[in-house]
Amino acid sequence: MRSPAQLSGSLVRYDLLPVTRSLANSKKLMESMGKKKARPRRSFMPEFKAEIGELCRRGDRSVGQVAKDCDLTETAVRDWARQVQVDAG
């Protein structure tokens, strides 16, 4: 087997490297990585959606900034802004 110095510049065959974690432990680790607790679904009044959409339409702030400031998802804010444009004609 070649040393790590000899491996530089060539492909490493990970299937030949020794396994340091058991499969069960690595599966648990992968499942827990990046998981956030799900937020309960919220509902908003049409007036609120229109107000948020209008904030984006004015152009003072980006969709991302409005979403962050109002603790909303960018997707929801983008949809609401699009609906305000449709309603405005």
Short mmCIF file of N, CA and C in Angstrom, two decimals:
data_model
loop_
_atom_site.label_atom_id
_atom_site.label_comp_id
_atom_site.label_asym_id
_atom_site.label_seq_id
_atom_site.Cartn_x
_atom_site.Cartn_y
_atom_site.Cartn_z
N MET A 1 0.85 -1.18 0.00
CA MET A 1 0.00 0.00 0.00
C MET A 1 0.89 1.24 0.00
N ARG A 2 0.48 2.26 -0.76
CA ARG A 2 1.29 3.46 -0.87
C ARG A 2 1.03 4.40 0.31
N SER A 3 2.01 5.21 0.64
CA SER A 3 1.86 6.18 1.73
C SER A 3 1.02 7.36 1.24
N PRO A 4 0.47 8.19 2.17
CA PRO A 4 -0.30 9.36 1.75
C PRO A 4 0.49 10.30 0.85
N ALA A 5 1.80 10.40 1.05
CA ALA A 5 2.63 11.25 0.20
C ALA A 5 2.62 10.74 -1.23
N GLN A 6 2.58 9.44 -1.39
CA GLN A 6 2.57 8.86 -2.73
C GLN A 6 1.20 9.00 -3.40
N LEU A 7 0.16 9.20 -2.58
CA LEU A 7 -1.20 9.30 -3.11
C LEU A 7 -1.51 10.68 -3.67
N SER A 8 -0.74 11.70 -3.29
CA SER A 8 -1.04 13.05 -3.76
C SER A 8 -0.93 13.07 -5.28
N GLY A 9 -1.93 13.68 -5.90
CA GLY A 9 -1.96 13.75 -7.34
C GLY A 9 -2.60 12.55 -8.01
N SER A 10 -2.97 11.55 -7.23
CA SER A 10 -3.65 10.39 -7.83
C SER A 10 -4.98 10.18 -7.11
N LEU A 11 -5.82 9.40 -7.70
CA LEU A 11 -7.12 9.12 -7.10
C LEU A 11 -6.96 8.22 -5.88
N VAL A 12 -7.76 8.48 -4.87
CA VAL A 12 -7.73 7.68 -3.66
C VAL A 12 -8.89 6.69 -3.73
N ARG A 13 -8.61 5.45 -3.50
CA ARG A 13 -9.65 4.43 -3.48
C ARG A 13 -10.15 4.30 -2.05
N TYR A 14 -11.30 4.93 -1.79
CA TYR A 14 -11.83 4.93 -0.43
C TYR A 14 -12.28 3.54 0.01
N ASP A 15 -12.58 2.68 -0.94
CA ASP A 15 -12.99 1.33 -0.56
C ASP A 15 -11.82 0.52 0.00
N LEU A 16 -10.60 1.01 -0.19
CA LEU A 16 -9.43 0.30 0.35
C LEU A 16 -8.97 0.86 1.69
N LEU A 17 -9.51 2.03 2.08
CA LEU A 17 -9.11 2.64 3.35
C LEU A 17 -9.81 1.94 4.50
N PRO A 18 -9.17 1.86 5.67
CA PRO A 18 -9.81 1.21 6.81
C PRO A 18 -11.03 2.00 7.30
N VAL A 19 -12.04 1.31 7.75
CA VAL A 19 -13.25 1.93 8.26
C VAL A 19 -13.08 2.18 9.75
N THR A 20 -13.29 3.43 10.17
CA THR A 20 -13.09 3.77 11.58
C THR A 20 -14.38 3.81 12.37
N ARG A 21 -15.49 3.98 11.69
CA ARG A 21 -16.78 4.00 12.39
C ARG A 21 -17.61 2.83 11.93
N SER A 22 -18.44 2.38 12.83
CA SER A 22 -19.34 1.32 12.41
C SER A 22 -20.42 1.92 11.52
N LEU A 23 -21.03 1.11 10.71
CA LEU A 23 -22.07 1.58 9.79
C LEU A 23 -23.24 2.18 10.56
N ALA A 24 -23.61 1.59 11.68
CA ALA A 24 -24.73 2.11 12.47
C ALA A 24 -24.43 3.50 13.00
N ASN A 25 -23.21 3.71 13.51
CA ASN A 25 -22.85 5.03 14.04
C ASN A 25 -22.81 6.08 12.94
N SER A 26 -22.28 5.74 11.79
CA SER A 26 -22.20 6.72 10.71
C SER A 26 -23.59 7.05 10.18
N LYS A 27 -24.49 6.08 10.18
CA LYS A 27 -25.86 6.34 9.72
C LYS A 27 -26.56 7.30 10.68
N LYS A 28 -26.37 7.08 11.99
CA LYS A 28 -26.96 7.98 12.99
C LYS A 28 -26.42 9.39 12.83
N LEU A 29 -25.13 9.50 12.61
CA LEU A 29 -24.49 10.79 12.45
C LEU A 29 -25.06 11.51 11.23
N MET A 30 -25.21 10.84 10.13
CA MET A 30 -25.73 11.44 8.91
C MET A 30 -27.18 11.87 9.07
N GLU A 31 -27.96 11.07 9.81
CA GLU A 31 -29.36 11.41 10.01
C GLU A 31 -29.52 12.65 10.88
N SER A 32 -28.61 12.87 11.83
CA SER A 32 -28.75 13.99 12.74
C SER A 32 -28.15 15.28 12.19
N MET A 33 -27.33 15.18 11.17
CA MET A 33 -26.68 16.37 10.61
C MET A 33 -27.68 17.24 9.86
N GLY A 34 -27.68 18.52 10.18
CA GLY A 34 -28.46 19.48 9.42
C GLY A 34 -29.96 19.43 9.62
N LYS A 35 -30.44 18.62 10.55
CA LYS A 35 -31.88 18.56 10.76
C LYS A 35 -32.31 19.68 11.70
N LYS A 36 -33.29 20.44 11.26
CA LYS A 36 -33.88 21.45 12.11
C LYS A 36 -35.26 20.96 12.52
N LYS A 37 -35.69 21.41 13.67
CA LYS A 37 -37.02 21.05 14.11
C LYS A 37 -38.03 21.76 13.22
N ALA A 38 -39.01 21.02 12.74
CA ALA A 38 -40.00 21.59 11.83
C ALA A 38 -40.85 22.63 12.55
N ARG A 39 -41.05 23.75 11.86
CA ARG A 39 -41.89 24.81 12.40
C ARG A 39 -43.34 24.48 12.07
N PRO A 40 -44.25 24.70 13.00
CA PRO A 40 -45.66 24.45 12.67
C PRO A 40 -46.10 25.37 11.52
N ARG A 41 -46.96 24.86 10.68
CA ARG A 41 -47.43 25.63 9.52
C ARG A 41 -48.20 26.85 10.00
N ARG A 42 -47.87 27.98 9.39
CA ARG A 42 -48.54 29.23 9.76
C ARG A 42 -49.45 29.67 8.62
N SER A 43 -50.47 30.43 8.98
CA SER A 43 -51.34 31.00 7.95
C SER A 43 -51.36 32.52 8.11
N PHE A 44 -51.52 33.22 6.99
CA PHE A 44 -51.45 34.67 7.00
C PHE A 44 -52.67 35.24 6.28
N MET A 45 -53.13 36.37 6.77
CA MET A 45 -54.27 37.06 6.17
C MET A 45 -53.85 37.62 4.80
N PRO A 46 -54.77 37.69 3.86
CA PRO A 46 -54.46 38.24 2.53
C PRO A 46 -53.89 39.67 2.60
N GLU A 47 -54.36 40.46 3.56
CA GLU A 47 -53.86 41.84 3.70
C GLU A 47 -52.38 41.85 4.06
N PHE A 48 -51.99 40.92 4.94
CA PHE A 48 -50.59 40.83 5.33
C PHE A 48 -49.72 40.42 4.14
N LYS A 49 -50.20 39.44 3.38
CA LYS A 49 -49.46 38.99 2.20
C LYS A 49 -49.28 40.14 1.20
N ALA A 50 -50.36 40.91 1.01
CA ALA A 50 -50.30 42.04 0.07
C ALA A 50 -49.31 43.10 0.56
N GLU A 51 -49.28 43.33 1.85
CA GLU A 51 -48.35 44.31 2.41
C GLU A 51 -46.90 43.87 2.23
N ILE A 52 -46.63 42.61 2.48
CA ILE A 52 -45.29 42.07 2.29
C ILE A 52 -44.90 42.12 0.81
N GLY A 53 -45.83 41.75 -0.05
CA GLY A 53 -45.58 41.80 -1.49
C GLY A 53 -45.30 43.22 -1.96
N GLU A 54 -45.99 44.17 -1.39
CA GLU A 54 -45.79 45.58 -1.75
C GLU A 54 -44.41 46.07 -1.30
N LEU A 55 -43.94 45.60 -0.17
CA LEU A 55 -42.59 45.96 0.29
C LEU A 55 -41.54 45.55 -0.75
N CYS A 56 -41.72 44.38 -1.31
CA CYS A 56 -40.78 43.89 -2.33
C CYS A 56 -40.93 44.67 -3.62
N ARG A 57 -42.15 45.00 -3.97
CA ARG A 57 -42.42 45.69 -5.22
C ARG A 57 -41.81 47.09 -5.25
N ARG A 58 -41.80 47.74 -4.09
CA ARG A 58 -41.23 49.09 -4.00
C ARG A 58 -39.75 49.09 -4.34
N GLY A 59 -39.07 47.98 -4.03
CA GLY A 59 -37.66 47.87 -4.38
C GLY A 59 -36.70 48.41 -3.34
N ASP A 60 -37.20 48.80 -2.17
CA ASP A 60 -36.30 49.30 -1.12
C ASP A 60 -35.38 48.19 -0.60
N ARG A 61 -35.95 46.99 -0.50
CA ARG A 61 -35.21 45.84 0.01
C ARG A 61 -35.41 44.65 -0.90
N SER A 62 -34.47 43.74 -0.86
CA SER A 62 -34.58 42.52 -1.68
C SER A 62 -35.61 41.57 -1.05
N VAL A 63 -36.03 40.61 -1.84
CA VAL A 63 -36.96 39.59 -1.34
C VAL A 63 -36.34 38.87 -0.15
N GLY A 64 -35.07 38.54 -0.27
CA GLY A 64 -34.38 37.85 0.83
C GLY A 64 -34.34 38.67 2.10
N GLN A 65 -34.11 39.98 1.97
CA GLN A 65 -34.05 40.84 3.15
C GLN A 65 -35.42 40.99 3.80
N VAL A 66 -36.46 41.15 2.98
CA VAL A 66 -37.83 41.24 3.52
C VAL A 66 -38.17 39.95 4.26
N ALA A 67 -37.84 38.81 3.65
CA ALA A 67 -38.13 37.52 4.27
C ALA A 67 -37.41 37.40 5.61
N LYS A 68 -36.14 37.78 5.63
CA LYS A 68 -35.36 37.69 6.86
C LYS A 68 -35.92 38.62 7.94
N ASP A 69 -36.22 39.85 7.56
CA ASP A 69 -36.74 40.84 8.51
C ASP A 69 -38.08 40.43 9.12
N CYS A 70 -38.90 39.74 8.32
CA CYS A 70 -40.25 39.37 8.77
C CYS A 70 -40.34 37.91 9.21
N ASP A 71 -39.21 37.20 9.28
CA ASP A 71 -39.16 35.80 9.68
C ASP A 71 -40.08 34.94 8.81
N LEU A 72 -39.91 35.11 7.49
CA LEU A 72 -40.69 34.35 6.51
C LEU A 72 -39.72 33.64 5.57
N THR A 73 -40.24 32.71 4.79
CA THR A 73 -39.40 32.05 3.81
C THR A 73 -39.35 32.91 2.55
N GLU A 74 -38.21 32.84 1.86
CA GLU A 74 -38.06 33.61 0.62
C GLU A 74 -39.08 33.16 -0.42
N THR A 75 -39.37 31.88 -0.45
CA THR A 75 -40.33 31.36 -1.43
C THR A 75 -41.71 31.98 -1.22
N ALA A 76 -42.17 32.05 0.01
CA ALA A 76 -43.48 32.64 0.30
C ALA A 76 -43.49 34.11 -0.09
N VAL A 77 -42.46 34.84 0.29
CA VAL A 77 -42.40 36.27 -0.02
C VAL A 77 -42.37 36.49 -1.53
N ARG A 78 -41.61 35.67 -2.24
CA ARG A 78 -41.53 35.79 -3.70
C ARG A 78 -42.90 35.52 -4.33
N ASP A 79 -43.60 34.51 -3.84
CA ASP A 79 -44.95 34.21 -4.35
C ASP A 79 -45.90 35.36 -4.10
N TRP A 80 -45.84 35.93 -2.91
CA TRP A 80 -46.73 37.04 -2.56
C TRP A 80 -46.43 38.28 -3.40
N ALA A 81 -45.15 38.55 -3.64
CA ALA A 81 -44.76 39.68 -4.47
C ALA A 81 -45.24 39.48 -5.90
N ARG A 82 -45.15 38.27 -6.40
CA ARG A 82 -45.63 37.96 -7.75
C ARG A 82 -47.13 38.17 -7.83
N GLN A 83 -47.86 37.78 -6.79
CA GLN A 83 -49.32 37.94 -6.78
C GLN A 83 -49.69 39.42 -6.75
N VAL A 84 -48.94 40.23 -6.02
CA VAL A 84 -49.20 41.68 -5.99
C VAL A 84 -49.03 42.26 -7.39
N GLN A 85 -48.01 41.80 -8.13
CA GLN A 85 -47.82 42.27 -9.51
C GLN A 85 -48.97 41.87 -10.39
N VAL A 86 -49.45 40.65 -10.25
CA VAL A 86 -50.58 40.17 -11.05
C VAL A 86 -51.82 40.99 -10.73
N ASP A 87 -52.07 41.23 -9.46
CA ASP A 87 -53.25 42.00 -9.04
C ASP A 87 -53.20 43.44 -9.52
N ALA A 88 -51.97 44.00 -9.61
CA ALA A 88 -51.80 45.38 -10.05
C ALA A 88 -52.00 45.52 -11.57
N GLY A 89 -51.87 44.41 -12.25
CA GLY A 89 -52.11 44.42 -13.69
C GLY A 89 -50.94 44.65 -14.50
#
